PDB file of C-alpha atoms in Angstrom:
ATOM      1  CA  MET A 320       0.000   0.000   0.000  1.00  0.00           C
ATOM      2  CA  SER A 321       1.318   3.464  -0.885  1.00  0.00           C
ATOM      3  CA  PHE A 322       0.502   6.636   0.993  1.00  0.00           C
ATOM      4  CA  ASN A 323       0.204  10.118  -0.424  1.00  0.00           C
ATOM      5  CA  PHE A 324       2.689  12.303   1.383  1.00  0.00           C
ATOM      6  CA  PHE A 325       5.035  15.237   0.882  1.00  0.00           C
ATOM      7  CA  THR A 326       8.163  14.629  -1.171  1.00  0.00           C
ATOM      8  CA  PHE A 327      11.227  16.770  -1.735  1.00  0.00           C
ATOM      9  CA  GLY A 328      10.414  17.161  -5.428  1.00  0.00           C
ATOM     10  CA  GLY A 329      13.110  14.966  -6.909  1.00  0.00           C
ATOM     11  CA  SER A 330      16.568  16.551  -6.594  1.00  0.00           C
ATOM     12  CA  GLN A 331      19.160  14.188  -8.103  1.00  0.00           C
ATOM     13  CA  LEU A 332      16.948  11.085  -8.330  1.00  0.00           C
ATOM     14  CA  TRP A 333      13.746  12.116 -10.128  1.00  0.00           C
ATOM     15  CA  GLU A 334      13.344  13.831 -13.493  1.00  0.00           C
ATOM     16  CA  ASP A 335      10.336  15.882 -14.628  1.00  0.00           C
ATOM     17  CA  VAL A 336       8.616  14.517 -17.735  1.00  0.00           C
ATOM     18  CA  PHE A 337       5.247  16.305 -17.584  1.00  0.00           C
ATOM     19  CA  PHE A 338       4.033  19.650 -16.270  1.00  0.00           C
ATOM     20  CA  TYR A 339       0.623  21.299 -16.124  1.00  0.00           C
ATOM     21  CA  GLN A 340      -0.449  24.086 -13.763  1.00  0.00           C
ATOM     22  CA  LYS A 341       2.229  23.209 -11.187  1.00  0.00           C
ATOM     23  CA  TRP A 342       1.378  19.488 -11.264  1.00  0.00           C
ATOM     24  CA  ARG A 343       4.204  17.235 -12.437  1.00  0.00           C
ATOM     25  CA  ILE A 344       4.855  13.670 -13.443  1.00  0.00           C
ATOM     26  CA  GLN A 345       8.358  12.516 -12.536  1.00  0.00           C
ATOM     27  CA  ARG A 346      10.377   9.464 -13.557  1.00  0.00           C
ATOM     28  CA  HIS A 347      13.064   7.893 -11.386  1.00  0.00           C
ATOM     29  CA  TYR A 348      16.284   8.081 -13.375  1.00  0.00           C
ATOM     30  CA  HIS A 349      17.321   4.523 -12.446  1.00  0.00           C
ATOM     31  CA  SER A 350      14.174   2.441 -11.837  1.00  0.00           C
ATOM     32  CA  LYS A 351      12.120   4.307 -14.497  1.00  0.00           C
ATOM     33  CA  LYS A 352       9.099   4.330 -12.169  1.00  0.00           C
ATOM     34  CA  TYR A 353       6.731   7.284 -12.423  1.00  0.00           C
ATOM     35  CA  ARG A 354       4.920   9.366  -9.847  1.00  0.00           C
ATOM     36  CA  LEU A 355       2.413  12.220 -10.005  1.00  0.00           C
ATOM     37  CA  LEU A 356       3.055  15.212  -7.734  1.00  0.00           C
ATOM     38  CA  ASP A 357       0.557  17.982  -7.069  1.00  0.00           C
ATOM     39  CA  ASN A 358       1.407  21.667  -6.706  1.00  0.00           C
ATOM     40  CA  TRP A 359       2.521  21.044  -3.098  1.00  0.00           C
ATOM     41  CA  ASP A 360       4.875  18.195  -4.088  1.00  0.00           C
ATOM     42  CA  ILE A 361       2.495  15.655  -2.553  1.00  0.00           C
ATOM     43  CA  ARG A 362       2.576  12.311  -4.318  1.00  0.00           C
ATOM     44  CA  ARG A 363      -0.856  11.539  -5.770  1.00  0.00           C
ATOM     45  CA  ALA A 364      -0.223   8.459  -7.913  1.00  0.00           C
ATOM     46  CA  THR A 365       2.496   6.000  -8.924  1.00  0.00           C
ATOM     47  CA  GLY A 366       2.959   3.458 -11.703  1.00  0.00           C
ATOM     48  CA  SER A 367       3.526   3.913 -15.424  1.00  0.00           C
ATOM     49  CA  PHE A 368       3.386   7.253 -17.200  1.00  0.00           C
ATOM     50  CA  GLU A 369      -0.067   6.334 -18.523  1.00  0.00           C
ATOM     51  CA  ASP A 370      -1.257   5.512 -14.981  1.00  0.00           C
ATOM     52  CA  CYS A 371      -0.085   8.879 -13.679  1.00  0.00           C
ATOM     53  CA  ARG A 372      -1.517  10.706 -16.688  1.00  0.00           C
ATOM     54  CA  LYS A 373      -4.945   9.104 -16.165  1.00  0.00           C
ATOM     55  CA  ALA A 374      -4.818   9.960 -12.471  1.00  0.00           C
ATOM     56  CA  PHE A 375      -4.003  13.567 -13.324  1.00  0.00           C
ATOM     57  CA  VAL A 376      -7.032  13.826 -15.628  1.00  0.00           C
ATOM     58  CA  LYS A 377      -9.249  12.701 -12.734  1.00  0.00           C
ATOM     59  CA  PHE A 378      -7.706  15.272 -10.406  1.00  0.00           C
ATOM     60  CA  VAL A 379      -8.341  17.973 -13.022  1.00  0.00           C
ATOM     61  CA  GLU A 380     -12.063  17.289 -12.606  1.00  0.00           C
ATOM     62  CA  VAL A 381     -11.978  16.845  -8.831  1.00  0.00           C
ATOM     63  CA  TYR A 382      -9.997  20.015  -8.101  1.00  0.00           C
ATOM     64  CA  GLU A 383     -11.263  21.956 -11.127  1.00  0.00           C
ATOM     65  CA  ILE A 384      -7.717  22.727 -12.254  1.00  0.00           C
ATOM     66  CA  PRO A 385      -7.944  25.633 -14.743  1.00  0.00           C
ATOM     67  CA  ARG A 386      -6.691  25.235 -18.270  1.00  0.00           C
ATOM     68  CA  GLN A 387      -3.294  26.790 -18.918  1.00  0.00           C
ATOM     69  CA  GLN A 388      -2.690  28.846 -22.021  1.00  0.00           C
ATOM     70  CA  GLY A 389      -0.183  31.143 -23.672  1.00  0.00           C
ATOM     71  CA  GLU A 390       3.526  31.107 -22.961  1.00  0.00           C
ATOM     72  CA  LEU A 391       5.440  28.589 -20.882  1.00  0.00           C
ATOM     73  CA  VAL A 392       8.725  29.737 -19.315  1.00  0.00           C
ATOM     74  CA  ILE A 393      11.061  26.799 -18.734  1.00  0.00           C
ATOM     75  CA  LEU A 394      13.897  27.079 -16.201  1.00  0.00           C
ATOM     76  CA  LEU A 395      17.007  24.890 -16.602  1.00  0.00           C
ATOM     77  CA  HIS A 396      19.503  24.638 -13.746  1.00  0.00           C
ATOM     78  CA  GLY A 397      23.220  23.948 -13.898  1.00  0.00           C
ATOM     79  CA  LEU A 398      25.469  21.045 -12.943  1.00  0.00           C
ATOM     80  CA  GLY A 399      25.014  19.893  -9.345  1.00  0.00           C
ATOM     81  CA  GLU A 400      22.017  22.174  -8.818  1.00  0.00           C
ATOM     82  CA  THR A 401      18.267  21.583  -8.611  1.00  0.00           C
ATOM     83  CA  LYS A 402      15.171  23.452  -9.710  1.00  0.00           C
ATOM     84  CA  ASN A 403      14.915  24.971  -6.222  1.00  0.00           C
ATOM     85  CA  ILE A 404      17.508  27.642  -7.045  1.00  0.00           C
ATOM     86  CA  PHE A 405      14.856  29.262  -9.246  1.00  0.00           C
ATOM     87  CA  ARG A 406      12.241  29.546  -6.506  1.00  0.00           C
ATOM     88  CA  PRO A 407      12.349  33.382  -6.157  1.00  0.00           C
ATOM     89  CA  LEU A 408      12.239  33.856  -9.945  1.00  0.00           C
ATOM     90  CA  TRP A 409       9.548  31.186 -10.337  1.00  0.00           C
ATOM     91  CA  ARG A 410       7.428  32.890  -7.694  1.00  0.00           C
ATOM     92  CA  GLU A 411       7.617  36.320  -9.336  1.00  0.00           C
ATOM     93  CA  LEU A 412       6.929  35.007 -12.848  1.00  0.00           C
ATOM     94  CA  THR A 413       3.943  33.030 -11.571  1.00  0.00           C
ATOM     95  CA  GLN A 414       2.501  36.040  -9.765  1.00  0.00           C
ATOM     96  CA  ARG A 415       2.704  37.998 -13.021  1.00  0.00           C
ATOM     97  CA  GLY A 416       0.641  35.440 -14.883  1.00  0.00           C
ATOM     98  CA  TYR A 417       3.249  33.279 -16.605  1.00  0.00           C
ATOM     99  CA  ASN A 418       3.156  29.506 -16.781  1.00  0.00           C
ATOM    100  CA  VAL A 419       6.511  28.529 -15.288  1.00  0.00           C
ATOM    101  CA  ALA A 420       8.123  25.087 -15.197  1.00  0.00           C
ATOM    102  CA  ALA A 421      11.363  24.747 -13.248  1.00  0.00           C
ATOM    103  CA  ILE A 422      12.599  21.448 -14.652  1.00  0.00           C
ATOM    104  CA  ASN A 423      14.317  18.947 -12.412  1.00  0.00           C
ATOM    105  CA  TYR A 424      16.898  16.645 -13.977  1.00  0.00           C
ATOM    106  CA  PRO A 425      19.600  14.547 -12.252  1.00  0.00           C
ATOM    107  CA  SER A 426      22.552  16.567 -13.531  1.00  0.00           C
ATOM    108  CA  THR A 427      25.048  14.567 -11.452  1.00  0.00           C
ATOM    109  CA  ARG A 428      23.741  11.233 -12.716  1.00  0.00           C
ATOM    110  CA  LYS A 429      23.157  11.713 -16.440  1.00  0.00           C
ATOM    111  CA  SER A 430      24.955  12.912 -19.545  1.00  0.00           C
ATOM    112  CA  ILE A 431      23.686  15.857 -21.561  1.00  0.00           C
ATOM    113  CA  ALA A 432      22.409  13.442 -24.226  1.00  0.00           C
ATOM    114  CA  ASN A 433      20.277  11.628 -21.643  1.00  0.00           C
ATOM    115  CA  ILE A 434      18.975  14.906 -20.270  1.00  0.00           C
ATOM    116  CA  ILE A 435      17.984  15.901 -23.813  1.00  0.00           C
ATOM    117  CA  THR A 436      15.984  12.684 -24.123  1.00  0.00           C
ATOM    118  CA  GLN A 437      14.118  13.629 -20.952  1.00  0.00           C
ATOM    119  CA  LEU A 438      13.462  17.191 -22.150  1.00  0.00           C
ATOM    120  CA  GLU A 439      12.287  15.949 -25.535  1.00  0.00           C
ATOM    121  CA  PHE A 440       9.738  13.729 -23.784  1.00  0.00           C
ATOM    122  CA  PHE A 441       8.713  16.648 -21.566  1.00  0.00           C
ATOM    123  CA  LEU A 442       8.226  19.090 -24.449  1.00  0.00           C
ATOM    124  CA  ASN A 443       6.379  16.596 -26.612  1.00  0.00           C
ATOM    125  CA  HIS A 444       3.876  16.180 -23.773  1.00  0.00           C
ATOM    126  CA  CYS A 445       3.360  19.901 -23.135  1.00  0.00           C
ATOM    127  CA  GLU A 446      -0.288  20.838 -23.570  1.00  0.00           C
ATOM    128  CA  ASP A 447      -2.149  24.104 -24.196  1.00  0.00           C
ATOM    129  CA  VAL A 448       1.034  26.079 -24.822  1.00  0.00           C
ATOM    130  CA  SER A 449       1.530  28.374 -27.838  1.00  0.00           C
ATOM    131  CA  LYS A 450       5.160  29.399 -27.235  1.00  0.00           C
ATOM    132  CA  VAL A 451       8.047  28.661 -24.893  1.00  0.00           C
ATOM    133  CA  SER A 452      10.899  30.717 -23.488  1.00  0.00           C
ATOM    134  CA  PHE A 453      13.922  29.426 -21.577  1.00  0.00           C
ATOM    135  CA  ILE A 454      15.939  30.782 -18.667  1.00  0.00           C
ATOM    136  CA  THR A 455      19.112  28.848 -17.911  1.00  0.00           C
ATOM    137  CA  LYS A 456      21.701  28.962 -15.147  1.00  0.00           C
ATOM    138  CA  GLY A 457      25.335  27.927 -15.593  1.00  0.00           C
ATOM    139  CA  ALA A 458      25.675  24.683 -17.532  1.00  0.00           C
ATOM    140  CA  GLY A 459      21.967  24.819 -18.343  1.00  0.00           C
ATOM    141  CA  CYS A 460      22.962  26.862 -21.406  1.00  0.00           C
ATOM    142  CA  LEU A 461      24.798  23.815 -22.799  1.00  0.00           C
ATOM    143  CA  VAL A 462      21.763  21.626 -22.206  1.00  0.00           C
ATOM    144  CA  LEU A 463      19.608  24.125 -24.083  1.00  0.00           C
ATOM    145  CA  ARG A 464      22.052  24.432 -26.989  1.00  0.00           C
ATOM    146  CA  SER A 465      22.095  20.662 -27.360  1.00  0.00           C
ATOM    147  CA  LEU A 466      18.313  20.500 -27.141  1.00  0.00           C
ATOM    148  CA  ILE A 467      17.687  23.090 -29.849  1.00  0.00           C
ATOM    149  CA  ALA A 468      20.410  21.662 -32.097  1.00  0.00           C
ATOM    150  CA  ASN A 469      18.350  18.481 -32.467  1.00  0.00           C
ATOM    151  CA  THR A 470      15.213  18.553 -34.603  1.00  0.00           C
ATOM    152  CA  TYR A 471      12.433  17.145 -32.491  1.00  0.00           C
ATOM    153  CA  GLY A 472       8.671  17.178 -32.960  1.00  0.00           C
ATOM    154  CA  TRP A 473       8.139  19.714 -30.188  1.00  0.00           C
ATOM    155  CA  GLN A 474       9.623  22.463 -32.357  1.00  0.00           C
ATOM    156  CA  ASN A 475       6.607  22.154 -34.620  1.00  0.00           C
ATOM    157  CA  LYS A 476       4.148  22.361 -31.708  1.00  0.00           C
ATOM    158  CA  PHE A 477       4.890  25.877 -30.490  1.00  0.00           C
ATOM    159  CA  ARG A 478       7.106  28.874 -31.145  1.00  0.00           C
ATOM    160  CA  LEU A 479      10.454  29.320 -29.421  1.00  0.00           C
ATOM    161  CA  ASN A 480      10.252  32.855 -28.083  1.00  0.00           C
ATOM    162  CA  LYS A 481      13.131  34.149 -25.904  1.00  0.00           C
ATOM    163  CA  ILE A 482      16.193  32.827 -24.084  1.00  0.00           C
ATOM    164  CA  ILE A 483      18.037  34.161 -21.039  1.00  0.00           C
ATOM    165  CA  ASN A 484      21.345  32.623 -19.966  1.00  0.00           C
ATOM    166  CA  VAL A 485      22.393  33.584 -16.434  1.00  0.00           C
ATOM    167  CA  ASN A 486      26.119  33.116 -15.748  1.00  0.00           C
ATOM    168  CA  PRO A 487      26.446  30.769 -18.740  1.00  0.00           C
ATOM    169  CA  ILE A 488      29.480  28.642 -19.527  1.00  0.00           C
ATOM    170  CA  ASN A 489      29.037  28.648 -23.282  1.00  0.00           C
ATOM    171  CA  CYS A 490      32.821  28.540 -23.677  1.00  0.00           C
ATOM    172  CA  GLY A 491      33.197  25.796 -21.096  1.00  0.00           C
ATOM    173  CA  SER A 492      34.510  25.952 -17.560  1.00  0.00           C
ATOM    174  CA  ASP A 493      38.227  25.847 -16.717  1.00  0.00           C
ATOM    175  CA  LEU A 494      37.300  24.846 -13.175  1.00  0.00           C
ATOM    176  CA  PHE A 495      35.257  21.890 -14.420  1.00  0.00           C
ATOM    177  CA  ASP A 496      38.179  21.001 -16.679  1.00  0.00           C
ATOM    178  CA  LEU A 497      40.463  20.883 -13.651  1.00  0.00           C
ATOM    179  CA  MET A 498      37.952  18.901 -11.572  1.00  0.00           C
ATOM    180  CA  SER A 499      37.401  16.375 -14.367  1.00  0.00           C
ATOM    181  CA  ARG A 500      41.020  15.229 -14.015  1.00  0.00           C
ATOM    182  CA  PHE A 501      40.280  13.720 -10.604  1.00  0.00           C
ATOM    183  CA  GLY A 502      38.302  10.505 -10.264  1.00  0.00           C
ATOM    184  CA  LEU A 503      36.492  11.584  -7.091  1.00  0.00           C
ATOM    185  CA  PHE A 504      34.938  14.630  -8.768  1.00  0.00           C
ATOM    186  CA  ASN A 505      33.833  12.496 -11.723  1.00  0.00           C
ATOM    187  CA  ILE A 506      32.056  10.168  -9.303  1.00  0.00           C
ATOM    188  CA  ILE A 507      30.385  13.075  -7.505  1.00  0.00           C
ATOM    189  CA  PHE A 508      29.345  15.118 -10.549  1.00  0.00           C
ATOM    190  CA  GLY A 509      28.888  12.344 -13.096  1.00  0.00           C
ATOM    191  CA  PRO A 510      29.413  12.300 -16.878  1.00  0.00           C
ATOM    192  CA  MET A 511      28.244  15.875 -17.392  1.00  0.00           C
ATOM    193  CA  LEU A 512      31.385  17.209 -15.682  1.00  0.00           C
ATOM    194  CA  LYS A 513      33.638  16.362 -18.642  1.00  0.00           C
ATOM    195  CA  GLU A 514      30.997  17.649 -21.058  1.00  0.00           C
ATOM    196  CA  CYS A 515      31.324  21.131 -19.540  1.00  0.00           C
ATOM    197  CA  THR A 516      35.044  21.522 -20.280  1.00  0.00           C
ATOM    198  CA  PRO A 517      36.286  24.009 -22.913  1.00  0.00           C
ATOM    199  CA  GLN A 518      37.330  21.144 -25.181  1.00  0.00           C
ATOM    200  CA  ALA A 519      33.934  19.424 -25.074  1.00  0.00           C
ATOM    201  CA  VAL A 520      31.648  22.434 -25.601  1.00  0.00           C
ATOM    202  CA  ARG A 521      33.253  23.209 -28.970  1.00  0.00           C
ATOM    203  CA  SER A 522      31.254  20.341 -30.482  1.00  0.00           C
ATOM    204  CA  ILE A 523      27.902  21.758 -29.311  1.00  0.00           C
ATOM    205  CA  SER A 524      26.068  23.883 -31.869  1.00  0.00           C
ATOM    206  CA  LYS A 525      25.395  27.495 -31.001  1.00  0.00           C
ATOM    207  CA  LEU A 526      21.903  28.858 -30.546  1.00  0.00           C
ATOM    208  CA  PRO A 527      20.226  30.046 -33.753  1.00  0.00           C
ATOM    209  CA  SER A 528      20.950  33.727 -34.377  1.00  0.00           C
ATOM    210  CA  ASP A 529      17.272  34.542 -34.953  1.00  0.00           C
ATOM    211  CA  ILE A 530      16.297  33.764 -31.337  1.00  0.00           C
ATOM    212  CA  ASN A 531      16.219  36.792 -29.051  1.00  0.00           C
ATOM    213  CA  THR A 532      18.831  35.870 -26.442  1.00  0.00           C
ATOM    214  CA  ALA A 533      20.107  37.740 -23.380  1.00  0.00           C
ATOM    215  CA  LEU A 534      23.127  37.129 -21.149  1.00  0.00           C
ATOM    216  CA  ILE A 535      23.149  38.102 -17.473  1.00  0.00           C
ATOM    217  CA  PHE A 536      26.431  37.963 -15.569  1.00  0.00           C
ATOM    218  CA  CYS A 537      26.948  38.400 -11.837  1.00  0.00           C
ATOM    219  CA  ASP A 538      29.376  37.443  -9.110  1.00  0.00           C
ATOM    220  CA  THR A 539      28.521  34.402  -7.012  1.00  0.00           C
ATOM    221  CA  PHE A 540      29.584  33.071  -3.653  1.00  0.00           C
ATOM    222  CA  LYS A 541      31.053  29.997  -5.346  1.00  0.00           C
ATOM    223  CA  SER A 542      33.071  32.069  -7.821  1.00  0.00           C
ATOM    224  CA  ARG A 543      34.482  34.238  -5.024  1.00  0.00           C
ATOM    225  CA  LEU A 544      35.378  31.158  -3.004  1.00  0.00           C
ATOM    226  CA  LEU A 545      37.051  29.333  -5.905  1.00  0.00           C
ATOM    227  CA  ARG A 546      38.639  32.317  -7.634  1.00  0.00           C
ATOM    228  CA  PRO A 547      42.113  31.774  -6.060  1.00  0.00           C
ATOM    229  CA  ILE A 548      42.093  28.151  -7.265  1.00  0.00           C
ATOM    230  CA  ALA A 549      40.915  29.096 -10.747  1.00  0.00           C
ATOM    231  CA  GLU A 550      43.591  31.792 -11.063  1.00  0.00           C
ATOM    232  CA  LYS A 551      46.298  29.370  -9.915  1.00  0.00           C
ATOM    233  CA  PHE A 552      45.435  26.893 -12.656  1.00  0.00           C
ATOM    234  CA  LYS A 553      44.540  29.477 -15.288  1.00  0.00           C
ATOM    235  CA  GLY A 554      47.438  28.344 -17.439  1.00  0.00           C
ATOM    236  CA  SER A 555      45.705  25.005 -17.980  1.00  0.00           C
ATOM    237  CA  GLU A 556      42.779  26.498 -19.903  1.00  0.00           C
ATOM    238  CA  ILE A 557      42.282  25.905 -23.606  1.00  0.00           C
ATOM    239  CA  GLN A 558      42.981  29.090 -25.495  1.00  0.00           C
ATOM    240  CA  SER A 559      40.170  30.276 -27.734  1.00  0.00           C
ATOM    241  CA  GLU A 560      39.283  33.474 -29.522  1.00  0.00           C
ATOM    242  CA  GLU A 561      35.663  33.019 -28.500  1.00  0.00           C
ATOM    243  CA  LYS A 562      34.283  34.816 -25.453  1.00  0.00           C
ATOM    244  CA  GLU A 563      31.036  34.528 -23.545  1.00  0.00           C
ATOM    245  CA  THR A 564      29.970  37.928 -24.827  1.00  0.00           C
ATOM    246  CA  ASP A 565      30.087  36.591 -28.397  1.00  0.00           C
ATOM    247  CA  PHE A 566      26.911  34.631 -27.737  1.00  0.00           C
ATOM    248  CA  SER A 567      24.594  37.662 -27.623  1.00  0.00           C
ATOM    249  CA  LYS A 568      24.467  41.430 -27.949  1.00  0.00           C
ATOM    250  CA  ASN A 569      21.930  41.726 -25.102  1.00  0.00           C
ATOM    251  CA  ILE A 570      24.279  41.671 -22.118  1.00  0.00           C
ATOM    252  CA  ILE A 571      24.110  43.003 -18.585  1.00  0.00           C
ATOM    253  CA  GLU A 572      26.349  42.667 -15.539  1.00  0.00           C
ATOM    254  CA  ILE A 573      24.740  42.866 -12.115  1.00  0.00           C
ATOM    255  CA  GLN A 574      26.427  43.246  -8.749  1.00  0.00           C
ATOM    256  CA  ASN A 575      25.489  40.462  -6.402  1.00  0.00           C
ATOM    257  CA  LYS A 576      26.160  39.489  -2.805  1.00  0.00           C
ATOM    258  CA  LYS A 577      23.405  36.900  -2.405  1.00  0.00           C
ATOM    259  CA  LEU A 578      24.234  33.239  -1.839  1.00  0.00           C
ATOM    260  CA  ASN A 579      21.507  32.260  -4.304  1.00  0.00           C
ATOM    261  CA  ILE A 580      21.726  34.776  -7.147  1.00  0.00           C
ATOM    262  CA  PHE A 581      17.973  34.534  -7.752  1.00  0.00           C
ATOM    263  CA  ASN A 582      17.401  36.094  -4.346  1.00  0.00           C
ATOM    264  CA  ASN A 583      18.806  39.232  -5.989  1.00  0.00           C
ATOM    265  CA  ASN A 584      15.802  41.368  -6.986  1.00  0.00           C
ATOM    266  CA  HIS A 585      17.747  43.074  -9.784  1.00  0.00           C
ATOM    267  CA  ILE A 586      18.482  39.739 -11.444  1.00  0.00           C
ATOM    268  CA  VAL A 587      14.874  38.574 -11.107  1.00  0.00           C
ATOM    269  CA  GLU A 588      13.490  41.840 -12.470  1.00  0.00           C
ATOM    270  CA  SER A 589      15.929  41.786 -15.385  1.00  0.00           C
ATOM    271  CA  CYS A 590      14.776  38.290 -16.342  1.00  0.00           C
ATOM    272  CA  ILE A 591      11.109  39.266 -16.158  1.00  0.00           C
ATOM    273  CA  LYS A 592      11.707  42.452 -18.140  1.00  0.00           C
ATOM    274  CA  PHE A 593      13.409  40.570 -20.957  1.00  0.00           C
ATOM    275  CA  ILE A 594      10.728  37.872 -21.082  1.00  0.00           C
ATOM    276  CA  ALA A 595       8.073  40.585 -21.275  1.00  0.00           C
ATOM    277  CA  ASN A 596       9.718  43.113 -23.596  1.00  0.00           C
ATOM    278  CA  GLY A 597      12.727  41.449 -25.185  1.00  0.00           C
ATOM    279  CA  LYS A 598      15.087  44.061 -23.724  1.00  0.00           C
ATOM    280  CA  LEU A 599      17.278  44.138 -20.628  1.00  0.00           C
TER     281      LEU A 599
END
């Protein structure tokens, strides 16, 4: 017998494969079992995807869940992070009437290719959405580039509207390159660690030039903490003429002292402004 109770939403074990009005269907990355979570992260059903989907339809009638429409803003976190980093931004976007899905994927357990398979499934099962925009953090920009580079059916379902990359590593990370040389870090961070190195990201296609894209840069607690290490091993980086600023002309730098950068009101407001108006 299973009991409906609060969960922690997934973290590094469960991946989101369906979203509608804050309800989600998740799949365990290893066992491939599915579960339906309501908008409070309470488990409402388990079984196959079809079982959870049928259960959701019943709950739509019971709780009179309104039909979503318009734009869906999808939030993609970085390596070693979870969807919870977006909570302040998610809250503000939701209050302003946007459909917002902060996607959970086990970034320390799966390769980018496997994450793309999950996101393809997710997007192909999006309903009542006319267009989508993306906001990424850190290595999430590489996930998005890989996703858009592949021609999937979802691209014919709705229009790709805007993209915001916050502290992206489009040119790869020298720190991740250094970490990838040690077996312990590869065990902790999984296959995606090596895929975030400067050498690896060169094989990932850039975003199409016709998509309105913005870059937001800010200082972070982690960057301040690791800066001495990064500077010490700076000579190990792969030299390239390409810079992060080459990936868009819409660029802003924001001062930040918050542990979670999305607790910074300026960063949140800049994201919302660009989603609404296409300008930083």
